[in-house]
Amino acid sequence: MANYCMEVMHSLRKTMPMPRYLTFLMDSCGMRYASGTLLQQKRINQDGDVATTDPFSETVFFFDRSVGQLCRFLTTSCDGASKKVLPMIRPILQNWLSATSSASGNDVIQQLVQSRAAISILAAFAWDEILSSHLPIQSSTGFVGPKFLDLDETLDSLVVNCIIDQFELTARLWSMEGGVGGGYDIMDDLEVQQQYLARLLGPITLLLRYRHGMFDRFLEEICRRVVVQRSQESKGGQQEECHSEGANGATQEGVPSNRKIDVVEVHMKALLLVLKSKEPASFVDLVRGSDNGLEARLLSTVENIQKSVAGGHLGHLGSKLMHQANLCKR
């Protein structure tokens, strides 16, 4: 019924003021219900048991269908929708993008769902402009110009920070996974992690591939966060080791440790998937076809990340990243 109502309103959009129509669309997509508590309740049957074997992290994609419908309505609201519609909904998108960096945000699911919706909407407008421009989608130099989507550096930076915040929120969510949904432990299932990241990166890779300068910003910021995080963990680990030895002497056998997903590991896995991405066009071709020093900046970024994890348990991921980066050389 909800879908039918939205279809009817979409067919009547020309009979009402555009702001009212857009307000209806944005209010109807369900973001106000994007709560981890509410979504967990949907997974529980009448007997109080979890009604699905899917990991709790799958709730991040619960609203994908409604957001996809919203994207279709937004991009077909009028001709040149990205120039007319996007500025009108920008305050809402900025609010959703900012959700990932909220200091008071304790609902990881809500933060991920709202930020994913905002990035999906931006990606939909991007794809609409790309198709309308008749650019060769597979072209290695197929960036849309700097005026693409009529964004500015402030929103670009917000998007990049939001993307990387999603990786960090994902690490938090996976660390919580064992205590939610019947004891399923995603930390032991690398294939599920890979599938989750691939879905999360869907709209992200499109923006990184076609939004002018965004891939550069992404490389710079993810490198900065990896290096800073690894440095902090190194200092914290030394202090914790000294404290642990003094307090306990030894680890009790059979007592489960408070395991956490390594944030740096999620960053590196996500970056590796981005570099391997071939949809809608290859990142390898993008780097090879760039004439503005992108290849050198990519290699420098990966080298810095590899150095920061050298000698540790993520050294193998650093080697994989370097191998993939070398494939981007001309």
PDB file of N, CA, C and O in Angstrom, residues 79-126:
ATOM      1  N   ASP A  79      13.048  17.395 -15.396  1.00  0.00           N
ATOM      2  CA  ASP A  79      14.265  17.429 -16.218  1.00  0.00           C
ATOM      3  C   ASP A  79      15.369  18.131 -15.441  1.00  0.00           C
ATOM      4  O   ASP A  79      15.129  19.129 -14.757  1.00  0.00           O
ATOM      5  N   GLY A  80      16.591  17.616 -15.586  1.00  0.00           N
ATOM      6  CA  GLY A  80      17.705  18.222 -14.857  1.00  0.00           C
ATOM      7  C   GLY A  80      17.522  18.145 -13.358  1.00  0.00           C
ATOM      8  O   GLY A  80      17.772  19.112 -12.635  1.00  0.00           O
ATOM      9  N   ALA A  81      17.084  16.978 -12.872  1.00  0.00           N
ATOM     10  CA  ALA A  81      16.736  16.827 -11.460  1.00  0.00           C
ATOM     11  C   ALA A  81      17.904  17.139 -10.527  1.00  0.00           C
ATOM     12  O   ALA A  81      17.715  17.696  -9.453  1.00  0.00           O
ATOM     13  N   SER A  82      19.124  16.798 -10.928  1.00  0.00           N
ATOM     14  CA  SER A  82      20.264  17.026 -10.044  1.00  0.00           C
ATOM     15  C   SER A  82      20.492  18.512  -9.784  1.00  0.00           C
ATOM     16  O   SER A  82      20.992  18.886  -8.726  1.00  0.00           O
ATOM     17  N   LYS A  83      20.137  19.338 -10.737  1.00  0.00           N
ATOM     18  CA  LYS A  83      20.333  20.782 -10.572  1.00  0.00           C
ATOM     19  C   LYS A  83      19.154  21.446  -9.883  1.00  0.00           C
ATOM     20  O   LYS A  83      19.298  22.497  -9.255  1.00  0.00           O
ATOM     21  N   LYS A  84      17.964  20.844  -9.993  1.00  0.00           N
ATOM     22  CA  LYS A  84      16.772  21.459  -9.405  1.00  0.00           C
ATOM     23  C   LYS A  84      16.370  20.816  -8.081  1.00  0.00           C
ATOM     24  O   LYS A  84      15.982  21.514  -7.138  1.00  0.00           O
ATOM     25  N   VAL A  85      16.448  19.509  -8.020  1.00  0.00           N
ATOM     26  CA  VAL A  85      15.968  18.786  -6.847  1.00  0.00           C
ATOM     27  C   VAL A  85      17.037  18.674  -5.765  1.00  0.00           C
ATOM     28  O   VAL A  85      16.762  18.881  -4.577  1.00  0.00           O
ATOM     29  N   LEU A  86      18.270  18.345  -6.160  1.00  0.00           N
ATOM     30  CA  LEU A  86      19.336  18.120  -5.187  1.00  0.00           C
ATOM     31  C   LEU A  86      19.541  19.302  -4.239  1.00  0.00           C
ATOM     32  O   LEU A  86      19.666  19.100  -3.020  1.00  0.00           O
ATOM     33  N   PRO A  87      19.570  20.555  -4.718  1.00  0.00           N
ATOM     34  CA  PRO A  87      19.732  21.668  -3.774  1.00  0.00           C
ATOM     35  C   PRO A  87      18.605  21.756  -2.752  1.00  0.00           C
ATOM     36  O   PRO A  87      18.828  22.197  -1.617  1.00  0.00           O
ATOM     37  N   MET A  88      17.404  21.308  -3.113  1.00  0.00           N
ATOM     38  CA  MET A  88      16.261  21.418  -2.207  1.00  0.00           C
ATOM     39  C   MET A  88      16.308  20.370  -1.099  1.00  0.00           C
ATOM     40  O   MET A  88      15.808  20.611   0.012  1.00  0.00           O
ATOM     41  N   ILE A  89      16.902  19.220  -1.378  1.00  0.00           N
ATOM     42  CA  ILE A  89      16.975  18.173  -0.350  1.00  0.00           C
ATOM     43  C   ILE A  89      18.353  18.112   0.309  1.00  0.00           C
ATOM     44  O   ILE A  89      18.581  17.281   1.186  1.00  0.00           O
ATOM     45  N   ARG A  90      19.236  18.996  -0.090  1.00  0.00           N
ATOM     46  CA  ARG A  90      20.603  18.973   0.453  1.00  0.00           C
ATOM     47  C   ARG A  90      20.644  19.064   1.973  1.00  0.00           C
ATOM     48  O   ARG A  90      21.420  18.314   2.601  1.00  0.00           O
ATOM     49  N   PRO A  91      19.846  19.926   2.631  1.00  0.00           N
ATOM     50  CA  PRO A  91      19.911  19.970   4.106  1.00  0.00           C
ATOM     51  C   PRO A  91      19.609  18.622   4.759  1.00  0.00           C
ATOM     52  O   PRO A  91      20.247  18.249   5.751  1.00  0.00           O
ATOM     53  N   ILE A  92      18.662  17.870   4.186  1.00  0.00           N
ATOM     54  CA  ILE A  92      18.334  16.556   4.738  1.00  0.00           C
ATOM     55  C   ILE A  92      19.506  15.599   4.528  1.00  0.00           C
ATOM     56  O   ILE A  92      19.885  14.847   5.434  1.00  0.00           O
ATOM     57  N   LEU A  93      20.091  15.625   3.324  1.00  0.00           N
ATOM     58  CA  LEU A  93      21.221  14.743   3.036  1.00  0.00           C
ATOM     59  C   LEU A  93      22.405  15.063   3.936  1.00  0.00           C
ATOM     60  O   LEU A  93      23.094  14.154   4.422  1.00  0.00           O
ATOM     61  N   GLN A  94      22.663  16.344   4.152  1.00  0.00           N
ATOM     62  CA  GLN A  94      23.766  16.725   5.036  1.00  0.00           C
ATOM     63  C   GLN A  94      23.534  16.199   6.453  1.00  0.00           C
ATOM     64  O   GLN A  94      24.476  15.758   7.121  1.00  0.00           O
ATOM     65  N   ASN A  95      22.293  16.249   6.889  1.00  0.00           N
ATOM     66  CA  ASN A  95      21.968  15.740   8.217  1.00  0.00           C
ATOM     67  C   ASN A  95      22.214  14.245   8.309  1.00  0.00           C
ATOM     68  O   ASN A  95      22.786  13.750   9.296  1.00  0.00           O
ATOM     69  N   TRP A  96      21.834  13.511   7.282  1.00  0.00           N
ATOM     70  CA  TRP A  96      22.053  12.058   7.279  1.00  0.00           C
ATOM     71  C   TRP A  96      23.533  11.723   7.165  1.00  0.00           C
ATOM     72  O   TRP A  96      24.016  10.788   7.808  1.00  0.00           O
ATOM     73  N   LEU A  97      24.264  12.485   6.340  1.00  0.00           N
ATOM     74  CA  LEU A  97      25.698  12.252   6.198  1.00  0.00           C
ATOM     75  C   LEU A  97      26.438  12.528   7.503  1.00  0.00           C
ATOM     76  O   LEU A  97      27.426  11.863   7.832  1.00  0.00           O
ATOM     77  N   SER A  98      25.967  13.505   8.236  1.00  0.00           N
ATOM     78  CA  SER A  98      26.619  13.895   9.492  1.00  0.00           C
ATOM     79  C   SER A  98      26.333  12.907  10.612  1.00  0.00           C
ATOM     80  O   SER A  98      26.988  12.957  11.656  1.00  0.00           O
ATOM     81  N   ALA A  99      25.362  12.025  10.398  1.00  0.00           N
ATOM     82  CA  ALA A  99      24.981  11.084  11.455  1.00  0.00           C
ATOM     83  C   ALA A  99      26.151  10.199  11.869  1.00  0.00           C
ATOM     84  O   ALA A  99      26.275   9.811  13.035  1.00  0.00           O
ATOM     85  N   THR A 100      27.048   9.870  10.930  1.00  0.00           N
ATOM     86  CA  THR A 100      28.148   8.958  11.237  1.00  0.00           C
ATOM     87  C   THR A 100      29.170   9.564  12.185  1.00  0.00           C
ATOM     88  O   THR A 100      29.879   8.841  12.883  1.00  0.00           O
ATOM     89  N   SER A 101      29.258  10.887  12.200  1.00  0.00           N
ATOM     90  CA  SER A 101      30.269  11.543  13.032  1.00  0.00           C
ATOM     91  C   SER A 101      29.676  12.131  14.306  1.00  0.00           C
ATOM     92  O   SER A 101      30.360  12.844  15.043  1.00  0.00           O
ATOM     93  N   SER A 102      28.409  11.840  14.569  1.00  0.00           N
ATOM     94  CA  SER A 102      27.759  12.380  15.757  1.00  0.00           C
ATOM     95  C   SER A 102      28.390  11.810  17.018  1.00  0.00           C
ATOM     96  O   SER A 102      28.470  10.596  17.203  1.00  0.00           O
ATOM     97  N   ALA A 103      28.845  12.711  17.868  1.00  0.00           N
ATOM     98  CA  ALA A 103      29.506  12.267  19.101  1.00  0.00           C
ATOM     99  C   ALA A 103      28.545  11.551  20.039  1.00  0.00           C
ATOM    100  O   ALA A 103      28.938  10.708  20.839  1.00  0.00           O
ATOM    101  N   SER A 104      27.247  11.896  19.917  1.00  0.00           N
ATOM    102  CA  SER A 104      26.258  11.310  20.816  1.00  0.00           C
ATOM    103  C   SER A 104      25.563  10.106  20.202  1.00  0.00           C
ATOM    104  O   SER A 104      24.628   9.551  20.765  1.00  0.00           O
ATOM    105  N   GLY A 105      26.000   9.697  19.011  1.00  0.00           N
ATOM    106  CA  GLY A 105      25.323   8.610  18.318  1.00  0.00           C
ATOM    107  C   GLY A 105      25.682   7.244  18.873  1.00  0.00           C
ATOM    108  O   GLY A 105      26.821   6.793  18.763  1.00  0.00           O
ATOM    109  N   ASN A 106      24.718   6.584  19.488  1.00  0.00           N
ATOM    110  CA  ASN A 106      24.949   5.253  20.028  1.00  0.00           C
ATOM    111  C   ASN A 106      24.291   4.166  19.186  1.00  0.00           C
ATOM    112  O   ASN A 106      24.554   2.989  19.393  1.00  0.00           O
ATOM    113  N   ASP A 107      23.403   4.565  18.280  1.00  0.00           N
ATOM    114  CA  ASP A 107      22.692   3.608  17.443  1.00  0.00           C
ATOM    115  C   ASP A 107      23.472   3.428  16.143  1.00  0.00           C
ATOM    116  O   ASP A 107      23.303   4.181  15.189  1.00  0.00           O
ATOM    117  N   VAL A 108      24.338   2.428  16.120  1.00  0.00           N
ATOM    118  CA  VAL A 108      25.211   2.211  14.965  1.00  0.00           C
ATOM    119  C   VAL A 108      24.393   1.920  13.713  1.00  0.00           C
ATOM    120  O   VAL A 108      24.716   2.407  12.624  1.00  0.00           O
ATOM    121  N   ILE A 109      23.326   1.123  13.857  1.00  0.00           N
ATOM    122  CA  ILE A 109      22.487   0.795  12.714  1.00  0.00           C
ATOM    123  C   ILE A 109      21.868   2.044  12.120  1.00  0.00           C
ATOM    124  O   ILE A 109      21.877   2.253  10.892  1.00  0.00           O
ATOM    125  N   GLN A 110      21.330   2.904  12.962  1.00  0.00           N
ATOM    126  CA  GLN A 110      20.705   4.139  12.472  1.00  0.00           C
ATOM    127  C   GLN A 110      21.717   5.006  11.733  1.00  0.00           C
ATOM    128  O   GLN A 110      21.422   5.556  10.663  1.00  0.00           O
ATOM    129  N   GLN A 111      22.915   5.124  12.276  1.00  0.00           N
ATOM    130  CA  GLN A 111      23.953   5.925  11.635  1.00  0.00           C
ATOM    131  C   GLN A 111      24.323   5.351  10.267  1.00  0.00           C
ATOM    132  O   GLN A 111      24.469   6.095   9.292  1.00  0.00           O
ATOM    133  N   LEU A 112      24.458   4.042  10.192  1.00  0.00           N
ATOM    134  CA  LEU A 112      24.824   3.408   8.925  1.00  0.00           C
ATOM    135  C   LEU A 112      23.697   3.498   7.897  1.00  0.00           C
ATOM    136  O   LEU A 112      23.942   3.775   6.720  1.00  0.00           O
ATOM    137  N   VAL A 113      22.470   3.268   8.323  1.00  0.00           N
ATOM    138  CA  VAL A 113      21.335   3.290   7.397  1.00  0.00           C
ATOM    139  C   VAL A 113      21.126   4.681   6.824  1.00  0.00           C
ATOM    140  O   VAL A 113      20.939   4.861   5.611  1.00  0.00           O
ATOM    141  N   GLN A 114      21.149   5.697   7.679  1.00  0.00           N
ATOM    142  CA  GLN A 114      20.908   7.065   7.211  1.00  0.00           C
ATOM    143  C   GLN A 114      22.024   7.545   6.296  1.00  0.00           C
ATOM    144  O   GLN A 114      21.767   8.153   5.247  1.00  0.00           O
ATOM    145  N   SER A 115      23.269   7.266   6.664  1.00  0.00           N
ATOM    146  CA  SER A 115      24.381   7.708   5.823  1.00  0.00           C
ATOM    147  C   SER A 115      24.396   6.950   4.502  1.00  0.00           C
ATOM    148  O   SER A 115      24.699   7.521   3.445  1.00  0.00           O
ATOM    149  N   ARG A 116      24.037   5.670   4.533  1.00  0.00           N
ATOM    150  CA  ARG A 116      23.966   4.885   3.297  1.00  0.00           C
ATOM    151  C   ARG A 116      22.873   5.433   2.379  1.00  0.00           C
ATOM    152  O   ARG A 116      23.055   5.498   1.160  1.00  0.00           O
ATOM    153  N   ALA A 117      21.744   5.839   2.953  1.00  0.00           N
ATOM    154  CA  ALA A 117      20.658   6.413   2.155  1.00  0.00           C
ATOM    155  C   ALA A 117      21.113   7.696   1.463  1.00  0.00           C
ATOM    156  O   ALA A 117      20.850   7.905   0.271  1.00  0.00           O
ATOM    157  N   ALA A 118      21.813   8.553   2.202  1.00  0.00           N
ATOM    158  CA  ALA A 118      22.281   9.820   1.622  1.00  0.00           C
ATOM    159  C   ALA A 118      23.269   9.580   0.487  1.00  0.00           C
ATOM    160  O   ALA A 118      23.184  10.205  -0.579  1.00  0.00           O
ATOM    161  N   ILE A 119      24.209   8.660   0.689  1.00  0.00           N
ATOM    162  CA  ILE A 119      25.203   8.364  -0.347  1.00  0.00           C
ATOM    163  C   ILE A 119      24.535   7.712  -1.556  1.00  0.00           C
ATOM    164  O   ILE A 119      24.897   7.991  -2.704  1.00  0.00           O
ATOM    165  N   SER A 120      23.533   6.874  -1.318  1.00  0.00           N
ATOM    166  CA  SER A 120      22.811   6.240  -2.416  1.00  0.00           C
ATOM    167  C   SER A 120      22.070   7.270  -3.261  1.00  0.00           C
ATOM    168  O   SER A 120      22.031   7.162  -4.494  1.00  0.00           O
ATOM    169  N   ILE A 121      21.497   8.268  -2.617  1.00  0.00           N
ATOM    170  CA  ILE A 121      20.782   9.323  -3.344  1.00  0.00           C
ATOM    171  C   ILE A 121      21.753  10.140  -4.186  1.00  0.00           C
ATOM    172  O   ILE A 121      21.501  10.432  -5.360  1.00  0.00           O
ATOM    173  N   LEU A 122      22.901  10.498  -3.609  1.00  0.00           N
ATOM    174  CA  LEU A 122      23.911  11.241  -4.366  1.00  0.00           C
ATOM    175  C   LEU A 122      24.424  10.412  -5.544  1.00  0.00           C
ATOM    176  O   LEU A 122      24.628  10.924  -6.642  1.00  0.00           O
ATOM    177  N   ALA A 123      24.626   9.117  -5.304  1.00  0.00           N
ATOM    178  CA  ALA A 123      25.093   8.235  -6.379  1.00  0.00           C
ATOM    179  C   ALA A 123      24.048   8.124  -7.480  1.00  0.00           C
ATOM    180  O   ALA A 123      24.388   8.050  -8.678  1.00  0.00           O
ATOM    181  N   ALA A 124      22.772   8.122  -7.106  1.00  0.00           N
ATOM    182  CA  ALA A 124      21.698   8.036  -8.106  1.00  0.00           C
ATOM    183  C   ALA A 124      21.675   9.283  -8.987  1.00  0.00           C
ATOM    184  O   ALA A 124      21.526   9.189 -10.214  1.00  0.00           O
ATOM    185  N   PHE A 125      21.837  10.449  -8.377  1.00  0.00           N
ATOM    186  CA  PHE A 125      21.911  11.684  -9.167  1.00  0.00           C
ATOM    187  C   PHE A 125      23.149  11.672 -10.058  1.00  0.00           C
ATOM    188  O   PHE A 125      23.108  12.131 -11.203  1.00  0.00           O
ATOM    189  N   ALA A 126      24.246  11.150  -9.513  1.00  0.00           N
ATOM    190  CA  ALA A 126      25.479  11.066 -10.297  1.00  0.00           C
ATOM    191  C   ALA A 126      25.271  10.183 -11.522  1.00  0.00           C
ATOM    192  O   ALA A 126      25.618  10.556 -12.647  1.00  0.00           O
TER     193      ALA A 126
END
